[in-house]
Short mmCIF file of C-alpha atoms in Angstrom, two decimals:
data_model
loop_
_atom_site.label_atom_id
_atom_site.label_comp_id
_atom_site.label_asym_id
_atom_site.label_seq_id
_atom_site.Cartn_x
_atom_site.Cartn_y
_atom_site.Cartn_z
CA MET A 1 -17.63 -74.82 17.19
CA GLU A 2 -14.55 -76.67 18.44
CA ASN A 3 -13.29 -73.42 19.96
CA ALA A 4 -16.18 -73.55 22.38
CA THR A 5 -14.32 -76.19 24.42
CA ILE A 6 -11.05 -74.27 24.76
CA PRO A 7 -10.64 -72.97 28.36
CA GLY A 8 -9.36 -69.61 27.14
CA ASN A 9 -12.69 -68.99 25.47
CA GLN A 10 -14.81 -69.58 28.56
CA SER A 11 -15.03 -65.92 29.55
CA VAL A 12 -15.95 -65.01 25.97
CA LEU A 13 -18.63 -67.69 25.97
CA VAL A 14 -20.07 -66.42 29.23
CA THR A 15 -20.18 -62.86 27.84
CA TYR A 16 -21.87 -63.88 24.61
CA GLU A 17 -24.28 -66.17 26.47
CA GLY A 18 -25.37 -63.23 28.61
CA GLN A 19 -25.82 -61.07 25.52
CA ARG A 20 -27.74 -63.89 23.86
CA VAL A 21 -30.17 -64.00 26.78
CA ALA A 22 -30.47 -60.21 26.63
CA ALA A 23 -31.26 -60.48 22.91
CA ILE A 24 -34.05 -62.97 23.64
CA VAL A 25 -35.55 -60.66 26.29
CA ILE A 26 -35.28 -57.56 24.10
CA GLY A 27 -36.69 -59.43 21.11
CA SER A 28 -39.62 -60.61 23.22
CA PHE A 29 -40.48 -57.04 24.24
CA ALA A 30 -40.22 -55.92 20.62
CA MET A 31 -42.49 -58.75 19.53
CA ILE A 32 -45.09 -57.90 22.17
CA GLY A 33 -45.08 -54.25 21.12
CA ILE A 34 -45.38 -54.82 17.38
CA ALA A 35 -47.87 -57.67 17.80
CA TYR A 36 -50.13 -55.33 19.77
CA ILE A 37 -49.87 -52.55 17.19
CA SER A 38 -50.44 -54.95 14.30
CA SER A 39 -53.49 -56.55 15.91
CA MET A 40 -55.01 -53.14 16.73
CA LEU A 41 -54.44 -51.92 13.17
CA CYS A 42 -56.15 -55.07 11.90
CA VAL A 43 -59.17 -54.38 14.11
CA PHE A 44 -59.25 -50.77 12.95
CA GLU A 45 -59.05 -51.91 9.33
CA VAL A 46 -62.13 -54.07 9.87
CA TYR A 47 -63.96 -51.13 11.45
CA VAL A 48 -63.19 -48.87 8.47
CA TYR A 49 -64.22 -51.59 6.02
CA LYS A 50 -67.56 -51.99 7.77
CA LYS A 51 -68.03 -48.23 7.91
CA ASN A 52 -67.37 -47.91 4.20
CA ALA A 53 -69.79 -50.73 3.47
CA SER A 54 -72.43 -48.99 5.57
CA ILE A 55 -71.88 -45.64 3.84
CA GLY A 56 -71.97 -47.32 0.44
CA THR A 57 -75.29 -48.96 1.23
CA ILE A 58 -76.77 -45.62 2.31
CA GLN A 59 -75.49 -43.81 -0.75
CA ARG A 60 -76.79 -46.45 -3.18
CA SER A 61 -80.28 -45.82 -1.81
CA ARG A 62 -80.01 -42.09 -2.59
CA ARG A 63 -80.48 -40.28 -5.87
CA ARG A 64 -77.81 -40.70 -8.55
CA SER A 65 -77.04 -36.98 -8.41
CA GLN A 66 -75.60 -37.48 -4.94
CA GLN A 67 -72.27 -38.93 -6.03
CA VAL A 68 -69.59 -40.21 -3.69
CA THR A 69 -65.82 -40.34 -3.81
CA LYS A 70 -63.36 -42.58 -2.00
CA ASP A 71 -60.36 -41.21 -0.12
CA SER A 72 -57.79 -43.53 -1.70
CA ALA A 73 -54.85 -41.72 -0.07
CA ALA A 74 -56.26 -42.39 3.40
CA ASP A 75 -56.76 -46.06 2.50
CA TRP A 76 -53.21 -46.40 1.21
CA MET A 77 -51.66 -44.76 4.27
CA ARG A 78 -53.67 -46.94 6.64
CA ARG A 79 -52.72 -50.11 4.77
CA LEU A 80 -49.06 -49.12 4.54
CA CYS A 81 -48.95 -48.79 8.34
CA LEU A 82 -50.53 -52.23 8.65
CA ALA A 83 -48.11 -53.71 6.09
CA ALA A 84 -45.13 -52.21 7.96
CA SER A 85 -46.32 -53.76 11.23
CA LEU A 86 -46.81 -57.21 9.68
CA LEU A 87 -43.42 -57.12 7.94
CA LEU A 88 -41.77 -56.06 11.20
CA ILE A 89 -43.34 -59.06 12.94
CA ILE A 90 -41.78 -61.34 10.33
CA ARG A 91 -38.40 -59.66 10.80
CA ILE A 92 -38.50 -60.08 14.58
CA ILE A 93 -39.42 -63.76 14.11
CA SER A 94 -36.32 -63.95 11.90
CA GLU A 95 -34.27 -62.54 14.78
CA PHE A 96 -35.27 -65.52 16.92
CA VAL A 97 -34.36 -67.88 14.08
CA GLU A 98 -30.92 -66.28 13.96
CA ILE A 99 -30.56 -66.51 17.74
CA ARG A 100 -31.42 -70.22 17.56
CA TYR A 101 -29.14 -71.19 14.67
CA GLY A 102 -26.68 -68.29 14.32
CA GLU A 103 -23.97 -70.04 16.32
CA THR A 104 -24.15 -73.37 14.50
CA SER A 105 -25.37 -73.00 10.90
CA HIS A 106 -23.59 -71.17 8.11
CA ASP A 107 -26.55 -71.74 5.78
CA VAL A 108 -29.02 -70.11 8.15
CA CYS A 109 -26.73 -67.11 8.60
CA ARG A 110 -26.24 -66.73 4.87
CA HIS A 111 -29.97 -66.67 4.10
CA ILE A 112 -31.45 -65.09 7.23
CA ARG A 113 -29.23 -61.99 7.09
CA ARG A 114 -30.19 -61.32 3.47
CA PHE A 115 -33.84 -61.95 4.23
CA LYS A 116 -33.73 -59.51 7.16
CA SER A 117 -32.03 -56.86 5.01
CA VAL A 118 -34.88 -57.02 2.50
CA LEU A 119 -37.47 -56.86 5.30
CA HIS A 120 -35.75 -53.84 6.84
CA SER A 121 -35.87 -52.04 3.51
CA LEU A 122 -39.56 -52.87 3.01
CA VAL A 123 -40.58 -51.73 6.50
CA VAL A 124 -38.71 -48.43 6.20
CA THR A 125 -40.20 -47.90 2.73
CA CYS A 126 -43.74 -48.38 4.04
CA ILE A 127 -43.18 -45.97 6.94
CA TYR A 128 -41.66 -43.19 4.87
CA LEU A 129 -44.17 -43.64 2.06
CA VAL A 130 -46.84 -42.67 4.58
CA LEU A 131 -44.92 -39.51 5.49
CA TRP A 132 -44.37 -38.77 1.80
CA MET A 133 -48.09 -39.16 1.04
CA ARG A 134 -48.98 -36.88 3.91
CA GLN A 135 -46.72 -34.06 2.77
CA ARG A 136 -48.01 -34.56 -0.78
CA GLY A 137 -51.50 -34.07 0.60
CA PHE A 138 -50.41 -30.81 2.18
CA TYR A 139 -48.97 -29.42 -1.05
CA LYS A 140 -52.13 -30.34 -2.97
CA MET A 141 -54.34 -28.34 -0.64
CA VAL A 142 -55.74 -25.11 -2.10
CA ALA A 143 -55.38 -23.31 1.24
CA LEU A 144 -51.60 -23.88 1.20
CA ALA A 145 -50.97 -23.27 -2.50
CA GLN A 146 -49.63 -19.77 -1.87
CA LEU A 147 -47.08 -21.08 0.60
CA SER A 148 -45.02 -22.98 -1.98
CA ASN A 149 -43.44 -22.46 -5.40
CA PRO A 150 -43.18 -24.78 -8.45
CA PHE A 151 -39.72 -26.04 -7.43
CA VAL A 152 -40.86 -27.02 -3.93
CA ARG A 153 -43.96 -28.72 -5.32
CA SER A 154 -41.77 -30.63 -7.77
CA MET A 155 -39.49 -31.76 -4.96
CA SER A 156 -42.59 -32.82 -3.05
CA PHE A 157 -43.19 -35.39 -5.77
CA PHE A 158 -39.64 -36.39 -6.75
CA VAL A 159 -38.41 -37.03 -3.21
CA VAL A 160 -40.08 -40.45 -3.38
CA ILE A 161 -37.85 -41.30 -6.35
CA ILE A 162 -34.80 -40.43 -4.26
CA MET A 163 -36.09 -42.80 -1.59
CA ALA A 164 -36.64 -45.59 -4.12
CA VAL A 165 -33.15 -45.24 -5.63
CA THR A 166 -31.64 -45.14 -2.13
CA ASN A 167 -33.36 -48.36 -1.09
CA VAL A 168 -32.49 -50.23 -4.28
CA CYS A 169 -28.82 -49.21 -4.15
CA THR A 170 -28.30 -50.03 -0.47
CA ILE A 171 -30.11 -53.36 -0.55
CA GLY A 172 -28.12 -54.22 -3.67
CA LEU A 173 -24.86 -53.52 -1.83
CA TYR A 174 -25.87 -55.67 1.14
CA LEU A 175 -26.93 -58.60 -1.04
CA SER A 176 -24.10 -58.58 -3.57
CA THR A 177 -20.95 -57.63 -1.68
CA ARG A 178 -20.87 -59.93 1.34
CA ALA A 179 -21.58 -63.35 2.80
CA TYR A 180 -22.24 -64.49 6.37
CA MET A 181 -21.23 -67.37 8.61
CA SER A 182 -21.97 -68.64 12.10
CA SER A 183 -19.71 -67.81 15.05
CA LEU A 184 -19.67 -67.64 18.85
CA ARG A 185 -21.49 -64.32 18.71
CA GLY A 186 -24.02 -65.43 16.12
CA CYS A 187 -24.03 -64.56 12.44
CA VAL A 188 -21.12 -62.40 11.30
CA VAL A 189 -19.67 -61.25 7.98
CA ALA A 190 -17.57 -64.06 6.49
CA TRP A 191 -16.19 -62.00 3.62
CA SER A 192 -16.89 -58.75 1.85
CA SER A 193 -15.75 -57.64 -1.59
CA ILE A 194 -15.63 -54.03 -0.35
CA TRP A 195 -14.89 -52.36 2.96
CA THR A 196 -17.50 -53.79 5.32
CA LEU A 197 -18.64 -50.35 6.50
CA ILE A 198 -19.41 -49.03 3.00
CA PRO A 199 -22.98 -50.43 2.70
CA GLY A 200 -23.83 -49.02 6.13
CA LEU A 201 -22.32 -45.64 5.30
CA VAL A 202 -24.14 -45.48 1.97
CA LEU A 203 -27.38 -46.40 3.75
CA PHE A 204 -26.84 -43.78 6.46
CA ILE A 205 -25.81 -40.92 4.14
CA SER A 206 -28.43 -41.54 1.44
CA THR A 207 -31.21 -42.11 3.97
CA LEU A 208 -30.24 -38.98 5.89
CA MET A 209 -30.29 -36.97 2.66
CA PHE A 210 -33.79 -38.21 1.86
CA GLN A 211 -34.95 -37.57 5.43
CA ILE A 212 -33.60 -34.01 5.44
CA ILE A 213 -35.40 -33.24 2.16
CA LEU A 214 -38.63 -34.74 3.46
CA LEU A 215 -38.36 -32.85 6.75
CA GLY A 216 -37.62 -29.65 4.84
CA LEU A 217 -40.76 -30.14 2.75
CA LEU A 218 -42.78 -30.46 5.94
CA ILE A 219 -41.17 -27.47 7.63
CA ASN A 220 -41.41 -25.19 4.58
CA PRO A 221 -45.19 -24.49 4.82
CA ILE A 222 -44.79 -23.67 8.51
CA LEU A 223 -41.96 -21.21 7.84
CA GLN A 224 -43.82 -19.65 4.92
CA HIS A 225 -46.96 -19.32 7.03
CA LEU A 226 -45.02 -17.58 9.81
CA LYS A 227 -43.42 -15.30 7.23
CA ALA A 228 -46.84 -14.40 5.84
CA ILE A 229 -48.08 -13.60 9.34
CA ARG A 230 -45.14 -11.24 9.96
CA GLN A 231 -45.71 -9.49 6.64
CA THR A 232 -49.49 -9.11 6.83
CA GLY A 233 -49.96 -8.75 10.58
CA MET A 234 -51.62 -10.84 13.24
CA ALA A 235 -55.05 -10.57 11.58
CA SER A 236 -53.94 -13.22 9.09
CA THR A 237 -53.99 -15.81 11.84
CA LYS A 238 -57.77 -15.64 11.79
CA THR A 239 -58.05 -16.19 8.06
CA GLY A 240 -54.97 -18.30 7.38
CA PRO A 241 -54.89 -22.09 7.11
CA SER A 242 -54.89 -22.67 10.89
CA LYS A 243 -56.35 -26.19 10.75
CA GLU A 244 -53.87 -27.17 8.10
CA MET A 245 -51.00 -25.74 10.15
CA VAL A 246 -51.97 -27.84 13.16
CA LEU A 247 -51.88 -30.96 10.99
CA ILE A 248 -48.59 -30.04 9.36
CA LYS A 249 -46.96 -29.40 12.73
CA ARG A 250 -48.19 -32.76 14.02
CA VAL A 251 -46.75 -34.63 11.03
CA THR A 252 -43.52 -32.62 11.16
CA ILE A 253 -43.00 -33.58 14.81
CA ALA A 254 -43.65 -37.23 13.93
CA ALA A 255 -41.14 -37.10 11.07
CA PHE A 256 -38.55 -35.37 13.27
CA MET A 257 -38.95 -38.01 16.00
CA ALA A 258 -38.61 -40.84 13.46
CA ILE A 259 -35.48 -39.29 11.93
CA ALA A 260 -33.92 -38.50 15.32
CA THR A 261 -34.53 -42.05 16.52
CA ASP A 262 -32.98 -43.40 13.33
CA ILE A 263 -29.83 -41.32 13.81
CA ILE A 264 -29.51 -42.18 17.51
CA CYS A 265 -29.96 -45.91 16.92
CA GLY A 266 -27.47 -45.80 14.05
CA GLY A 267 -24.90 -44.13 16.29
CA ILE A 268 -25.43 -46.63 19.10
CA SER A 269 -25.11 -49.51 16.65
CA VAL A 270 -21.83 -48.27 15.18
CA PHE A 271 -20.08 -47.09 18.34
CA LEU A 272 -21.43 -49.34 21.11
CA LEU A 273 -22.60 -52.61 19.58
CA LYS A 274 -20.02 -53.28 16.88
CA LYS A 275 -18.39 -56.27 18.64
CA LYS A 276 -21.42 -57.40 20.64
CA TYR A 277 -23.67 -60.39 20.00
CA GLY A 278 -24.75 -60.02 16.38
CA VAL A 279 -28.52 -59.92 16.79
CA LEU A 280 -28.39 -57.05 19.30
CA ARG A 281 -27.63 -54.54 16.55
CA HIS A 282 -30.54 -55.79 14.46
CA LEU A 283 -32.91 -55.69 17.42
CA LEU A 284 -31.92 -52.06 17.92
CA TYR A 285 -32.99 -51.37 14.34
CA ASP A 286 -36.23 -53.25 15.03
CA PHE A 287 -36.98 -50.92 17.93
CA ASP A 288 -36.03 -47.99 15.70
CA MET A 289 -38.64 -49.08 13.15
CA LEU A 290 -41.18 -49.77 15.89
CA ILE A 291 -40.77 -46.25 17.30
CA SER A 292 -40.91 -44.69 13.82
CA LEU A 293 -44.10 -46.57 12.98
CA THR A 294 -45.67 -45.50 16.27
CA CYS A 295 -44.75 -41.87 15.59
CA VAL A 296 -46.35 -42.03 12.15
CA ILE A 297 -49.55 -43.55 13.56
CA VAL A 298 -49.74 -40.95 16.34
CA SER A 299 -49.45 -38.18 13.73
CA PHE A 300 -53.03 -38.94 12.61
CA ASN A 301 -55.87 -37.17 14.38
CA ASP A 302 -57.61 -40.49 15.03
CA TRP A 303 -54.52 -42.22 16.45
CA ARG A 304 -56.44 -43.29 19.55
CA ASP A 305 -58.94 -45.11 17.36
CA ARG A 306 -56.08 -46.83 15.54
CA LEU A 307 -54.13 -47.90 18.61
CA PHE A 308 -57.07 -48.47 20.97
CA PRO A 309 -59.99 -49.50 18.73
CA PHE A 310 -61.53 -51.51 21.57
CA LEU A 311 -62.30 -48.18 23.29
CA VAL A 312 -64.19 -46.89 20.25
CA THR A 313 -67.59 -48.02 19.05
CA PRO A 314 -67.40 -49.06 15.35
CA ASP A 315 -70.09 -46.55 14.33
CA LYS A 316 -67.84 -43.67 15.49
CA VAL A 317 -65.05 -44.64 13.08
CA VAL A 318 -64.70 -42.29 10.09
CA GLY A 319 -64.97 -44.10 6.76
CA THR A 320 -63.09 -43.19 3.60
CA ILE A 321 -66.14 -43.03 1.33
CA ARG A 322 -67.29 -39.42 1.24
CA ARG A 323 -70.02 -37.60 -0.57
CA LEU A 324 -68.94 -34.84 -2.90
CA GLU A 325 -69.22 -31.21 -1.76
CA GLY A 326 -72.75 -29.86 -1.63
CA ALA A 327 -74.47 -33.15 -0.86
CA GLY A 328 -75.55 -32.10 2.62
CA ASP A 329 -75.38 -35.58 4.09
CA HIS A 330 -74.21 -36.51 7.57
CA THR A 331 -71.63 -38.90 6.11
CA SER A 332 -69.82 -36.18 4.20
CA GLU A 333 -66.42 -34.95 5.34
CA ASN A 334 -64.12 -32.07 4.62
CA THR A 335 -62.05 -33.96 2.07
CA ASN A 336 -59.09 -31.57 2.22
CA ILE A 337 -58.67 -32.11 5.94
CA ALA A 338 -59.82 -35.73 6.09
CA THR A 339 -57.35 -36.88 3.47
CA ILE A 340 -54.33 -35.75 5.47
CA SER A 341 -55.56 -35.78 9.07
#
């Protein structure tokens, strides 16, 4: 930090100090946003838990022939959204740790950057696992079976493997090929055994490939449905999977928004923030993940209940314990729609 006293560096110091303050302000807004979402998802989780407990109590008092089933997919998607929000909170807290010590401590830079890389990978994994589970739900629906072929249905499953390999490879590159140190603009790369842009390029290209496949899997039923309408005439719109199409379009829009935001933020990071205060680029990615998570949550029919549970009475929340078809009970749901809605 001796260079901080050299007169020639004063203008640089002033610039970075302004960017440091901007990073604190931006990070504070990001923290407020994700803290709100996380707290609301926690409240909603409690509501669903109580609803399930209530349904379970009712069903246990009925005859054994009236069996129930639990919508595990809905539970997993809800909990993945909550996990993503909590992990993002930890990452934003890490941003403030880097802001505090990034100009003075090599050790903090070395560990905090690796820690944030792992958190970024985990948050993105949670978000896109939800989208993957939703499109899997679509392809499992009987009403949409005729709109896909065996190859498409196979890709619907194996795309998650592509995502897993992508995450493992990119996080491995970030952790094994570089080290970080403190500087006037916060934590920066001290050395890299490969070209410093390679991990970022691998992340961008592999993630984009996965995103395009996932988006294609969501768009495919819509295109096939439109094709079927053209071939059979407008009458098919009355008998076709209209409810399913509404859900698929909603999820497709959410996925498109998440992918578009990811590409835009990546471009801004590479072309506009390359030489700026270090944390600014990471805060941009934080907002990218925040927007993507919000898009995924809004893609559910009950997104208002999830984001504004204080406006909903707990008894109106839909539980994930459902009675099997034919039970004739007021707690039963259309499982095909409920699982993916």
